[in-house]
């Protein structure tokens, strides 16, 4: 502890004295004085008085010459933020406009604005459209800092929706767009009528991988133009948003059929059920930057089915959240512990249990800013079901900026209390301190308390505690690194979190170097990245796992990406690990390696395929893996997508092994920008399962929807268990209607 004090205090002093360019006065946005008709024509007289923003080329060559003319204006009045775009194109027939589907990006030309409405340089809202006039609204969290093989899946979410309008037009000169975003749809900090927030705007020409942006943020980080910390600070004077109340009741009904084991346990019978349900949500802004959501008998019938996965590890699978209620401002509740998935709070612990839905009686969520504190509170009550008692789930998250605009300190408390007397409490403290231009120091500490641990020494921090110290240099140009140490006790158990392993010390080092190629090169940027980590058991400091990864990535100016990787694993198994087809790896120490090639296609192609090929040793055997994700935009109304993964695992010395085929097929049909059909078929040989999820949506207007949802799951290997499984596992047909009243 004395070492940490001597390490941290000088860094804090340095951070407190740092004055980055972020201290510059914000840019004053102009007020619009005339009427604006949101028709996509951008010809209203009021726009002529608004000065266009100075745009630069972000990619493929930063500050290069624009191949097409772009003009973007931003303005506001007492109720709305307005955005207009003139996007000329010398070859308008090649403008990409593949999608008519809400919240679906399909490699299109886009026109966007990103707003850090809380001005916290960590989180932002992203509003975008394509030439068809779709609405795409996203949330950005954690300043776009990410980890793991899927770069932005954990920090960008399209599950968030709000109220706003957009219209587009096209002609022989190009395409044009207008947006109108109610200030009441944005949470922001008001200081005597002055609002300051971060902002960036951009136009993307898909077929050329060319992006025009404001402000002129250099590409020193991945997606630097979208990082909340790098946005232009802008001010709105004399604003006072309305605080409408959105009341959204729903009515739902449907039929279901499920195969149930008879009391005798010798066969299955199909049992049918008919259900009707009502409930609803209420949303209101208590202040300009504090939103309250109330929910009663919460329903998630329209949520997309989970992706089938293949587990070739000895840890539990992680499934991301897809329910919209939990996506609203989800970034404030973020508290990662280690790896890509482990966290103190994972919303899928609420209302879901072993693939079953647990009814949510009701609850509330409060998200926003109180004074200088970013605040998030959730309290939900679930009903009892089968062997599960009724439970109450609570979360409180607080954090605030300290020292400089890129540093914060905060804390989180979670609770899970069962009606049968069970309980789990967790607290965590965390902070990120910017100690230099690119260096960040992260500190975390947490403890868990569980009723099952009473009477022993498991309440001691050495058993139920967690801690991390991490120093990181964030950049895509030149030297980057991460040096951290994570420690976790054996009894560390966040009741509404996700933990893959406990009882370890983990030193972790990442070193990378990146540079941009010459302007004449087809390569945009490249560089190596080395990852070294080891898990040491707390009990005796023996090595449980080690992982070494060397990757070299090449980003092309076309937008495609290639990556070559070699990974070396060292695993000390004290218990067997089970895999499909009753294959098992016995206890022992195993060292193995994997080579892989990853390819990500550029967005502008109507038919494109991402791919991964890997092969090498696997414990005491071998594993060959192939994965492809083709996407085909047949027209602006129809997009077909698929994922196919194949694994061939063999253990020659034991003469055992298995094959895995995993296939997902999606068809997204946008009849109009308001009427759509999404079909999702999956087949997984590891689970011997075939499933279908079909969702029809008629969006009359924002907040007013008709959903028809059909789900079916079937067993493809009925003979694997006794008694033999039924062909039909379950089937449901649901109809749901929501209508929002605005008061």
XYZ file of C-alpha atoms in Angstrom:
743
model
C 0.000 0.000 0.000
C 2.870 2.426 0.755
C 4.222 1.751 -2.721
C 0.855 2.691 -4.272
C 0.749 5.948 -2.301
C 4.209 6.956 -3.532
C 3.204 5.991 -7.085
C -0.173 7.709 -7.191
C 0.469 11.035 -5.438
C 2.996 12.400 -7.972
C 0.766 11.292 -10.837
C -2.258 12.995 -9.279
C -0.269 16.176 -8.821
C 0.755 16.025 -12.457
C -2.846 15.484 -13.535
C -4.122 18.360 -11.413
C -1.693 20.704 -13.092
C -2.342 19.474 -16.619
C -4.121 21.883 -18.948
C -4.855 20.257 -22.275
C -6.335 21.841 -25.332
C -9.720 20.906 -23.906
C -9.518 24.069 -21.801
C -10.216 26.256 -24.844
C -13.437 28.270 -24.929
C -16.331 26.378 -26.566
C -17.646 27.296 -30.001
C -20.994 29.136 -29.831
C -23.596 27.484 -32.025
C -25.834 29.836 -33.971
C -29.517 30.288 -33.256
C -31.857 29.687 -36.136
C -34.370 32.481 -36.550
C -36.803 31.237 -39.183
C -38.979 28.213 -39.780
C -37.354 24.940 -40.840
C -39.445 22.304 -42.598
C -37.892 18.874 -42.127
C -38.270 17.699 -45.717
C -34.656 17.012 -46.705
C -34.543 19.871 -49.228
C -32.250 22.151 -47.119
C -33.684 25.159 -49.001
C -35.373 27.012 -46.127
C -34.330 30.640 -45.950
C -33.349 30.192 -42.290
C -30.417 27.940 -43.270
C -28.794 30.699 -45.350
C -28.031 32.679 -42.187
C -26.168 29.734 -40.584
C -22.424 29.447 -41.257
C -21.282 26.032 -42.585
C -18.811 24.182 -40.380
C -15.177 23.911 -41.592
C -14.767 20.274 -42.649
C -11.599 18.275 -43.278
C -10.923 14.790 -44.638
C -10.391 12.291 -41.814
C -9.741 9.252 -44.017
C -8.297 7.813 -46.187
C -5.688 10.617 -45.874
C -6.033 13.054 -42.980
C -6.451 16.632 -44.294
C -6.301 15.319 -47.863
C -8.316 16.713 -50.742
C -12.090 16.198 -50.712
C -13.244 14.239 -53.753
C -16.843 15.465 -53.301
C -18.335 18.703 -51.969
C -19.920 18.623 -48.502
C -21.639 21.382 -46.556
C -22.912 20.839 -42.990
C -24.739 23.355 -40.791
C -25.805 23.041 -37.138
C -28.160 25.426 -35.329
C -30.705 25.456 -32.513
C -33.706 27.247 -31.061
C -35.574 26.987 -27.772
C -36.849 23.477 -28.484
C -34.671 21.743 -31.065
C -31.179 21.115 -32.379
C -31.112 21.262 -36.188
C -28.661 19.717 -38.641
C -28.530 20.054 -42.436
C -26.243 18.432 -44.969
C -25.555 19.081 -48.639
C -23.654 16.072 -49.955
C -22.910 16.432 -53.651
C -21.638 13.475 -55.651
C -20.143 13.433 -59.139
C -21.508 9.909 -59.716
C -24.846 9.829 -57.857
C -25.737 6.378 -59.201
C -23.001 4.946 -56.993
C -24.275 6.453 -53.744
C -24.670 3.564 -51.286
C -28.142 3.346 -49.696
C -28.592 -0.332 -48.875
C -30.782 -0.222 -45.785
C -34.400 0.735 -45.110
C -34.181 -0.901 -41.683
C -34.260 1.070 -38.445
C -30.950 1.024 -36.535
C -29.226 -1.024 -39.238
C -25.984 0.119 -40.850
C -25.325 -1.779 -44.097
C -22.234 -0.137 -45.541
C -24.180 2.960 -46.585
C -23.232 6.555 -47.182
C -24.067 8.300 -43.909
C -24.625 11.739 -42.395
C -24.130 11.970 -38.637
C -23.848 14.079 -35.525
C -22.308 12.901 -32.240
C -23.143 14.708 -28.990
C -21.462 14.372 -25.603
C -24.518 15.878 -23.942
C -23.286 15.449 -20.355
C -19.922 16.958 -21.363
C -18.198 14.185 -19.426
C -15.830 13.182 -22.280
C -16.761 9.538 -21.689
C -20.249 9.006 -23.142
C -22.098 10.310 -26.195
C -25.195 9.951 -28.371
C -24.815 9.275 -32.098
C -27.559 10.239 -34.579
C -27.124 9.113 -38.189
C -29.054 8.608 -41.395
C -28.460 7.288 -44.909
C -29.862 8.490 -48.270
C -33.039 6.486 -47.581
C -33.728 8.541 -44.447
C -33.469 5.742 -41.875
C -33.012 6.606 -38.205
C -29.900 5.204 -36.587
C -29.326 6.273 -32.988
C -26.457 4.834 -30.947
C -24.849 5.238 -27.566
C -21.086 5.505 -27.032
C -19.530 4.616 -23.677
C -16.101 4.496 -22.046
C -14.626 6.983 -24.559
C -14.575 4.185 -27.137
C -11.916 2.312 -25.182
C -12.332 -1.394 -25.821
C -10.651 -4.763 -25.575
C -11.028 -8.238 -26.946
C -11.507 -9.607 -30.445
C -14.693 -7.641 -31.236
C -13.521 -4.036 -31.251
C -16.577 -1.875 -30.654
C -19.352 -4.258 -29.692
C -19.011 -3.432 -26.007
C -18.827 0.377 -26.261
C -21.279 1.185 -29.089
C -24.908 0.094 -28.825
C -27.783 0.512 -31.288
C -30.402 -0.709 -28.792
C -31.052 2.840 -27.562
C -33.852 4.814 -29.259
C -35.211 8.294 -28.688
C -37.499 10.861 -30.301
C -36.171 12.787 -33.317
C -36.964 13.489 -36.967
C -34.995 13.138 -40.196
C -35.741 13.559 -43.900
C -33.583 13.085 -47.007
C -33.819 13.771 -50.731
C -31.758 12.756 -53.762
C -31.260 14.230 -57.223
C -28.713 14.191 -60.030
C -26.264 16.268 -57.947
C -26.149 14.131 -54.795
C -28.170 13.739 -51.620
C -29.406 16.080 -48.912
C -30.538 15.615 -45.314
C -32.147 17.485 -42.433
C -32.382 16.403 -38.787
C -34.376 17.856 -35.911
C -33.565 16.583 -32.421
C -35.715 17.786 -29.490
C -33.610 19.194 -26.670
C -35.895 17.177 -24.383
C -34.418 14.008 -25.947
C -30.953 15.065 -24.773
C -29.737 15.203 -21.199
C -27.418 18.159 -20.615
C -25.915 20.377 -17.936
C -27.440 23.882 -17.672
C -25.365 26.591 -16.017
C -27.410 29.818 -15.820
C -28.901 29.226 -19.259
C -25.586 28.135 -20.796
C -25.213 24.569 -22.028
C -21.806 23.160 -23.008
C -21.471 19.792 -24.723
C -19.147 17.952 -27.084
C -20.049 17.717 -30.776
C -18.746 16.278 -34.030
C -20.394 15.954 -37.449
C -19.354 13.901 -40.441
C -20.270 12.631 -43.863
C -19.113 9.188 -44.988
C -18.756 8.249 -48.682
C -18.869 4.479 -48.440
C -17.530 3.379 -51.823
C -14.435 5.581 -51.347
C -14.009 5.003 -47.588
C -13.848 8.812 -47.383
C -15.003 10.699 -44.298
C -15.445 14.476 -43.971
C -15.433 15.617 -40.342
C -15.629 18.508 -37.947
C -13.632 19.092 -35.801
C -10.272 18.216 -37.390
C -9.441 15.332 -35.035
C -6.311 13.443 -36.174
C -6.708 9.646 -36.505
C -4.402 8.908 -33.574
C -6.969 6.553 -32.033
C -9.419 4.062 -33.503
C -12.519 6.009 -34.584
C -10.987 9.174 -33.152
C -13.684 11.319 -34.792
C -16.263 9.636 -32.501
C -14.341 9.646 -29.206
C -16.216 11.830 -26.682
C -12.915 13.144 -25.302
C -11.946 14.500 -28.735
C -15.196 16.236 -29.692
C -15.445 19.990 -30.203
C -16.927 21.733 -27.165
C -19.909 23.850 -28.244
C -22.254 26.124 -26.300
C -25.979 26.840 -26.543
C -27.119 30.055 -24.888
C -30.483 30.666 -23.325
C -31.727 27.094 -23.651
C -34.339 25.577 -21.399
C -35.632 22.213 -22.557
C -39.163 21.029 -21.948
C -39.719 18.142 -19.588
C -42.426 16.074 -21.287
C -43.815 12.904 -19.754
C -43.859 9.856 -22.055
C -46.462 7.281 -20.999
C -46.171 4.039 -22.969
C -48.655 1.312 -22.112
C -48.613 -1.996 -23.956
C -51.008 -4.843 -24.559
C -49.759 -8.275 -25.558
C -51.220 -11.661 -26.232
C -50.160 -14.923 -27.715
C -50.033 -18.665 -27.732
C -47.242 -21.052 -26.826
C -46.517 -24.757 -26.995
C -43.761 -26.531 -25.062
C -42.719 -30.158 -24.673
C -42.852 -31.142 -21.003
C -41.679 -34.355 -19.349
C -44.585 -36.317 -17.901
C -44.803 -37.097 -14.187
C -43.813 -40.668 -14.930
C -40.641 -39.394 -16.577
C -40.964 -41.753 -19.529
C -42.122 -39.458 -22.326
C -42.878 -35.873 -23.339
C -46.217 -34.216 -23.938
C -46.841 -30.947 -25.767
C -48.594 -28.472 -23.490
C -50.267 -25.377 -24.951
C -50.958 -22.071 -23.262
C -52.666 -18.797 -24.162
C -51.606 -15.569 -22.499
C -52.641 -11.937 -22.360
C -50.688 -9.233 -20.635
C -50.664 -5.488 -20.043
C -48.057 -3.162 -18.605
C -46.139 -0.087 -19.492
C -43.393 2.435 -18.957
C -43.252 6.095 -17.971
C -40.329 8.334 -18.874
C -39.748 11.938 -17.864
C -36.871 14.350 -17.381
C -36.912 15.541 -13.784
C -34.331 18.158 -14.800
C -32.512 18.980 -18.034
C -30.067 16.162 -17.333
C -31.850 13.716 -15.050
C -34.196 11.107 -16.536
C -36.600 8.922 -14.570
C -37.996 5.685 -16.023
C -40.774 3.761 -14.302
C -41.848 0.315 -15.484
C -44.715 -2.003 -14.550
C -44.940 -5.627 -15.666
C -41.989 -5.093 -17.989
C -42.123 -6.968 -21.287
C -39.282 -7.765 -23.713
C -41.139 -9.785 -26.333
C -39.602 -7.806 -29.211
C -35.972 -8.400 -28.181
C -33.929 -10.386 -30.691
C -32.969 -13.937 -29.761
C -29.492 -14.563 -28.388
C -26.783 -15.645 -30.789
C -25.926 -19.326 -30.471
C -22.330 -19.810 -29.313
C -19.774 -22.612 -29.174
C -17.863 -22.917 -25.923
C -14.308 -24.222 -26.407
C -13.103 -22.835 -23.064
C -13.493 -23.967 -19.476
C -15.461 -20.848 -18.520
C -19.118 -19.819 -18.734
C -20.355 -18.163 -21.912
C -21.163 -14.459 -21.833
C -24.292 -13.219 -23.594
C -24.678 -9.482 -24.248
C -27.755 -7.502 -23.289
C -30.301 -7.002 -26.099
C -33.270 -5.613 -24.133
C -33.780 -1.927 -24.852
C -34.882 -0.962 -21.322
C -31.421 -1.791 -19.995
C -29.573 -0.011 -22.818
C -30.634 3.528 -21.892
C -27.493 5.337 -20.687
C -26.004 1.933 -19.835
C -22.461 3.310 -19.908
C -22.754 4.988 -16.540
C -23.237 1.582 -14.856
C -20.077 0.158 -16.437
C -17.631 -1.411 -13.965
C -15.348 -3.992 -15.603
C -13.198 -6.161 -13.384
C -10.967 -8.194 -15.724
C -10.967 -9.373 -19.286
C -13.564 -8.355 -21.800
C -16.643 -9.673 -20.019
C -16.210 -9.751 -16.223
C -18.089 -6.941 -14.472
C -19.809 -6.040 -11.207
C -23.167 -5.383 -12.872
C -24.612 -7.401 -15.756
C -28.256 -6.648 -16.519
C -28.938 -10.165 -17.825
C -28.971 -11.331 -14.204
C -32.334 -9.528 -13.938
C -35.379 -11.183 -15.483
C -33.489 -14.114 -17.035
C -32.409 -17.449 -15.560
C -31.081 -20.449 -17.475
C -32.769 -19.361 -20.726
C -36.086 -18.793 -18.923
C -37.837 -15.456 -18.590
C -38.539 -14.307 -15.041
C -41.431 -11.789 -14.808
C -40.409 -8.286 -13.719
C -43.164 -6.854 -11.522
C -41.864 -3.324 -11.859
C -39.259 -0.825 -10.818
C -37.502 2.407 -11.601
C -34.321 3.769 -13.122
C -32.835 7.226 -12.616
C -29.970 8.284 -14.879
C -28.274 11.625 -15.425
C -26.339 14.200 -13.485
C -27.023 15.674 -10.058
C -24.776 18.685 -9.567
C -21.305 17.513 -10.507
C -22.107 13.819 -10.072
C -22.981 11.432 -12.894
C -25.698 9.310 -11.322
C -27.343 6.016 -12.148
C -29.869 4.171 -9.987
C -31.884 1.022 -10.738
C -34.338 -0.860 -8.545
C -36.389 -3.740 -9.954
C -38.547 -6.437 -8.377
C -38.970 -9.837 -10.018
C -41.726 -12.350 -9.349
C -41.224 -15.850 -7.993
C -41.058 -18.610 -10.588
C -40.589 -22.332 -10.061
C -37.764 -22.751 -7.528
C -36.699 -19.088 -7.722
C -37.994 -16.685 -5.054
C -39.154 -13.150 -5.703
C -36.056 -10.935 -5.693
C -35.182 -7.253 -5.464
C -32.269 -5.913 -7.512
C -30.661 -2.576 -6.720
C -27.798 -0.604 -8.266
C -26.381 2.821 -7.381
C -23.567 4.304 -9.476
C -21.886 7.659 -8.831
C -18.874 9.316 -10.404
C -17.525 12.809 -11.013
C -14.687 14.531 -12.823
C -11.579 15.358 -10.803
C -8.263 17.076 -11.546
C -8.989 17.501 -15.287
C -11.719 16.885 -17.848
C -10.518 13.336 -18.637
C -10.281 12.059 -15.060
C -12.954 10.798 -12.706
C -13.505 9.073 -9.374
C -16.589 7.043 -8.578
C -18.226 4.140 -6.878
C -20.938 1.526 -7.291
C -23.154 -0.450 -4.903
C -25.302 -3.421 -5.954
C -27.759 -5.544 -3.979
C -29.712 -8.719 -4.624
C -32.220 -9.667 -1.938
C -34.479 -12.720 -2.127
C -37.846 -13.143 -0.429
C -36.500 -16.399 1.055
C -33.813 -14.531 3.030
C -30.885 -14.786 0.615
C -28.849 -11.643 -0.020
C -25.767 -10.369 -1.823
C -24.173 -6.923 -1.470
C -21.304 -5.449 -3.476
C -19.448 -2.164 -3.346
C -16.769 -0.916 -5.709
C -14.576 2.169 -5.952
C -12.868 3.223 -9.170
C -11.057 6.056 -10.822
C -9.294 6.970 -14.034
C -6.748 9.776 -13.841
C -5.226 11.346 -16.913
C -1.620 11.815 -15.883
C -0.255 13.124 -19.170
C -1.172 13.796 -22.759
C -1.890 10.113 -23.498
C -1.257 8.329 -20.189
C -4.112 7.208 -17.951
C -3.931 5.614 -14.510
C -6.820 3.354 -13.485
C -7.457 2.293 -9.883
C -10.200 -0.102 -8.731
C -11.229 -1.809 -5.510
C -14.348 -3.888 -4.764
C -15.745 -6.334 -2.194
C -18.692 -8.725 -2.236
C -20.770 -9.975 0.711
C -23.074 -12.984 0.500
C -25.364 -14.691 3.033
C -23.713 -18.029 2.168
C -20.389 -16.738 3.530
C -21.560 -15.946 7.075
C -19.653 -17.691 9.827
C -16.309 -18.085 8.074
C -13.371 -15.928 7.073
C -14.721 -15.375 3.550
C -15.706 -11.809 4.528
C -12.030 -10.935 4.806
C -10.785 -8.772 1.885
C -8.187 -11.397 0.974
C -11.087 -13.734 0.159
C -13.950 -11.526 -1.070
C -11.972 -8.574 -2.452
C -10.843 -7.370 -5.868
C -8.250 -4.778 -6.860
C -6.598 -3.403 -9.972
C -3.845 -0.926 -10.805
C -3.439 -0.124 -14.491
C -1.343 2.376 -16.422
C -2.214 2.882 -20.089
C -0.920 4.952 -22.992
C -3.825 5.487 -25.411
C -2.786 6.124 -28.987
C -2.847 4.509 -32.417
C 0.288 6.321 -33.577
C 3.674 5.497 -32.105
C 4.095 3.587 -28.861
C 1.064 2.387 -26.898
C 1.042 0.173 -23.833
C -0.954 -1.203 -20.920
C 0.668 -2.386 -17.696
C -1.662 -3.680 -15.005
C -2.012 -6.005 -12.052
C -5.376 -7.485 -11.057
C -6.099 -9.449 -7.904
C -9.316 -11.292 -7.077
C -10.239 -13.331 -4.013
C -11.616 -16.853 -4.071
C -14.998 -15.771 -2.590
C -15.454 -12.749 -4.867
C -19.075 -13.124 -6.018
C -21.013 -10.136 -7.420
C -24.617 -11.340 -7.234
C -25.763 -9.393 -10.294
C -22.450 -9.399 -12.119
C -20.493 -11.761 -14.321
C -17.296 -13.504 -13.205
C -15.406 -16.092 -15.246
C -12.771 -17.065 -12.643
C -11.753 -16.120 -9.088
C -8.819 -16.573 -6.736
C -5.940 -15.198 -8.819
C -3.317 -12.530 -9.360
C -3.006 -11.405 -12.974
C -0.052 -9.376 -14.258
C -0.939 -8.019 -17.704
C 1.196 -6.240 -20.320
C 0.282 -4.940 -23.772
C 2.793 -3.180 -26.028
C 1.928 -1.862 -29.467
C 3.350 0.424 -32.112
C 1.446 1.960 -35.007
C 2.154 4.242 -37.920
C 0.439 5.594 -41.029
C 1.769 4.588 -44.419
C 2.761 6.958 -47.209
C 0.001 8.794 -49.047
C 0.702 6.771 -52.201
C 0.392 3.420 -50.388
C -2.732 1.248 -50.424
C -2.136 0.668 -46.712
C -3.613 3.251 -44.347
C -1.928 2.136 -41.125
C -0.261 -0.906 -39.631
C 1.586 -2.057 -36.572
C 2.295 -4.921 -34.178
C 0.682 -5.556 -30.798
C 2.012 -7.929 -28.118
C -0.119 -9.179 -25.218
C 1.363 -11.097 -22.272
C -0.701 -12.196 -19.276
C -0.546 -14.835 -16.551
C -3.034 -15.995 -13.916
C -1.374 -17.039 -10.656
C -3.392 -18.949 -8.050
C -3.764 -17.091 -4.776
C -3.288 -20.227 -2.716
C 0.252 -21.066 -3.817
C 1.143 -18.604 -6.637
C 1.318 -21.485 -9.105
C 0.567 -20.699 -12.748
C -3.042 -21.502 -13.623
C -3.025 -19.968 -17.139
C -0.723 -17.969 -19.379
C -1.522 -16.305 -22.674
C 0.825 -14.699 -25.191
C -0.454 -13.045 -28.356
C 1.417 -11.293 -31.139
C -0.737 -9.631 -33.797
C 0.057 -7.444 -36.776
C -2.808 -5.491 -38.274
C -2.990 -3.814 -41.684
C -5.751 -1.273 -42.342
C -6.206 -0.514 -46.022
C -7.380 2.805 -47.437
C -10.256 0.943 -49.056
C -11.620 0.246 -45.561
C -10.658 -3.444 -45.390
C -8.514 -4.835 -42.578
C -6.143 -7.818 -42.373
C -4.686 -9.188 -39.162
C -2.120 -11.972 -38.650
C -1.862 -13.484 -35.168
C -0.025 -16.150 -33.226
C -1.174 -17.132 -29.748
C 0.557 -19.361 -27.185
C -1.383 -20.863 -24.258
C -0.246 -22.600 -21.099
C -3.022 -24.235 -19.043
C -2.741 -26.157 -15.773
C -5.970 -28.133 -15.371
C -6.821 -29.567 -11.957
C -10.248 -30.773 -13.064
C -11.402 -32.211 -16.409
C -12.826 -29.945 -19.124
C -15.833 -31.180 -21.081
C -16.494 -30.493 -24.762
C -19.188 -31.575 -27.275
C -19.834 -35.211 -28.138
C -18.812 -36.343 -24.630
C -15.201 -35.374 -25.304
C -13.122 -34.568 -22.239
C -9.633 -33.210 -21.564
C -8.177 -34.805 -18.393
C -6.310 -32.846 -15.703
C -2.711 -31.959 -16.489
C -0.477 -29.234 -17.809
C -0.862 -28.283 -21.462
C 1.050 -25.905 -23.723
C -0.305 -25.198 -27.201
C -0.312 -22.544 -29.902
C -2.677 -21.161 -32.565
C -2.043 -19.269 -35.818
C -4.824 -17.185 -37.342
C -5.703 -14.747 -40.114
C -8.590 -12.304 -39.787
C -10.149 -10.287 -42.579
C -12.764 -7.532 -42.353
C -14.258 -6.414 -45.664
C -14.781 -2.775 -46.568
C -18.284 -1.453 -46.037
C -18.977 -0.106 -49.521
C -19.396 -3.481 -51.245
C -22.883 -4.826 -51.900
C -21.549 -8.349 -51.282
C -18.875 -8.579 -48.622
C -17.458 -11.278 -46.388
C -15.574 -11.108 -43.118
C -13.518 -14.223 -42.455
C -11.261 -15.926 -39.930
C -9.060 -18.982 -40.399
C -7.053 -20.479 -37.546
C -5.298 -23.695 -36.717
C -2.828 -25.232 -34.340
C -2.612 -27.365 -31.255
C -5.369 -27.490 -28.634
C -4.506 -28.929 -25.206
C -3.105 -32.365 -26.198
C -4.775 -32.344 -29.605
C -5.440 -30.076 -32.584
C -8.113 -27.575 -33.606
C -8.818 -26.201 -37.071
C -11.348 -23.369 -37.219
C -12.977 -21.504 -40.073
C -15.522 -18.712 -39.737
C -17.147 -16.586 -42.433
C -19.724 -13.815 -42.200
C -21.049 -12.934 -45.660
C -23.474 -10.034 -46.149
C -25.394 -9.382 -49.347
C -27.491 -6.278 -49.980
C -29.817 -7.437 -52.731
C -31.520 -4.031 -52.778
C -32.218 -1.200 -50.395
C -35.136 -3.280 -49.083
C -33.448 -6.660 -48.515
C -30.246 -7.599 -46.715
C -29.131 -11.184 -46.245
C -26.468 -12.058 -43.715
C -25.001 -15.273 -42.415
C -22.394 -16.659 -40.056
C -20.853 -20.069 -40.499
C -18.313 -21.488 -38.070
C -16.620 -24.867 -38.350
C -14.336 -26.522 -35.793
C -12.528 -29.825 -36.165
C -11.007 -30.864 -32.820
C -9.027 -34.104 -32.509
C -7.101 -35.735 -29.669
C -5.134 -38.470 -31.508
C -3.483 -40.071 -28.487
C -6.898 -40.699 -26.918
C -8.580 -41.318 -30.289
C -11.439 -38.903 -29.542
C -12.621 -35.641 -31.023
C -15.584 -33.757 -32.379
C -16.844 -31.499 -35.137
C -18.848 -28.320 -34.604
C -21.035 -26.596 -37.169
C -22.634 -23.301 -36.158
C -24.783 -21.447 -38.673
C -26.793 -18.251 -38.348
C -28.850 -16.781 -41.178
C -30.484 -13.362 -41.009
C -32.825 -11.707 -43.479
C -33.677 -8.073 -42.801
C -36.440 -6.693 -44.974
C -37.333 -3.012 -44.834
C -40.580 -2.555 -46.762
C -40.385 1.126 -45.779
C -38.418 2.953 -43.102
C -41.298 2.141 -40.722
C -42.329 -1.397 -41.712
C -39.790 -4.201 -41.382
C -39.371 -7.937 -40.995
C -36.366 -9.577 -39.349
C -35.870 -13.337 -39.604
C -33.115 -15.104 -37.666
C -32.413 -18.839 -38.098
C -29.729 -20.710 -36.130
C -28.291 -24.217 -36.141
C -25.750 -25.430 -33.588
C -24.471 -29.001 -33.647
C -22.755 -28.526 -30.270
C -26.167 -27.986 -28.676
C -28.081 -30.161 -31.192
C -30.467 -27.226 -31.618
C -32.311 -25.532 -34.484
C -34.142 -22.279 -33.737
C -36.043 -19.513 -35.507
C -36.862 -15.968 -34.439
C -39.111 -13.806 -36.652
C -40.005 -10.221 -35.734
C -42.392 -8.021 -37.724
C -42.539 -4.352 -36.749
C -44.859 -1.584 -37.864
C -43.527 1.660 -36.425
C -46.411 4.125 -36.856
C -44.251 6.787 -35.211
C -41.632 6.825 -32.482
C -43.143 5.142 -29.415
C -46.111 3.682 -31.331
C -45.370 0.130 -32.543
C -47.048 -3.092 -33.520
C -44.888 -6.198 -33.053
C -45.593 -9.750 -34.181
C -42.963 -12.184 -32.868
C -42.605 -15.897 -33.620
C -40.069 -18.185 -31.922
C -39.486 -21.881 -32.385
C -36.753 -24.240 -31.166
C -36.252 -27.875 -32.133
C -33.983 -30.730 -31.072
C -31.906 -32.129 -33.935
C -30.595 -35.157 -32.028
C -33.510 -36.682 -30.166
C -31.602 -39.831 -29.193
C -28.915 -38.150 -27.085
C -30.918 -38.488 -23.854
C -33.337 -40.921 -22.242
C -36.199 -40.708 -22.564
C -35.751 -39.585 -26.145
C -36.199 -35.863 -26.603
C -39.156 -34.475 -28.541
C -38.627 -32.901 -31.954
C -40.305 -29.691 -30.822
C -38.742 -28.023 -27.813
C -40.950 -24.924 -27.783
C -42.945 -22.524 -29.930
C -44.479 -19.093 -29.256
C -46.475 -16.564 -31.261
C -46.855 -13.126 -29.673
C -48.535 -9.878 -30.662
C -47.617 -6.670 -28.848
C -48.872 -3.127 -29.329
C -47.421 -0.026 -27.674
C -48.661 3.550 -27.813
C -46.925 6.547 -26.293
C -48.852 9.472 -24.861
C -46.819 12.676 -24.512
C -47.945 15.150 -21.862
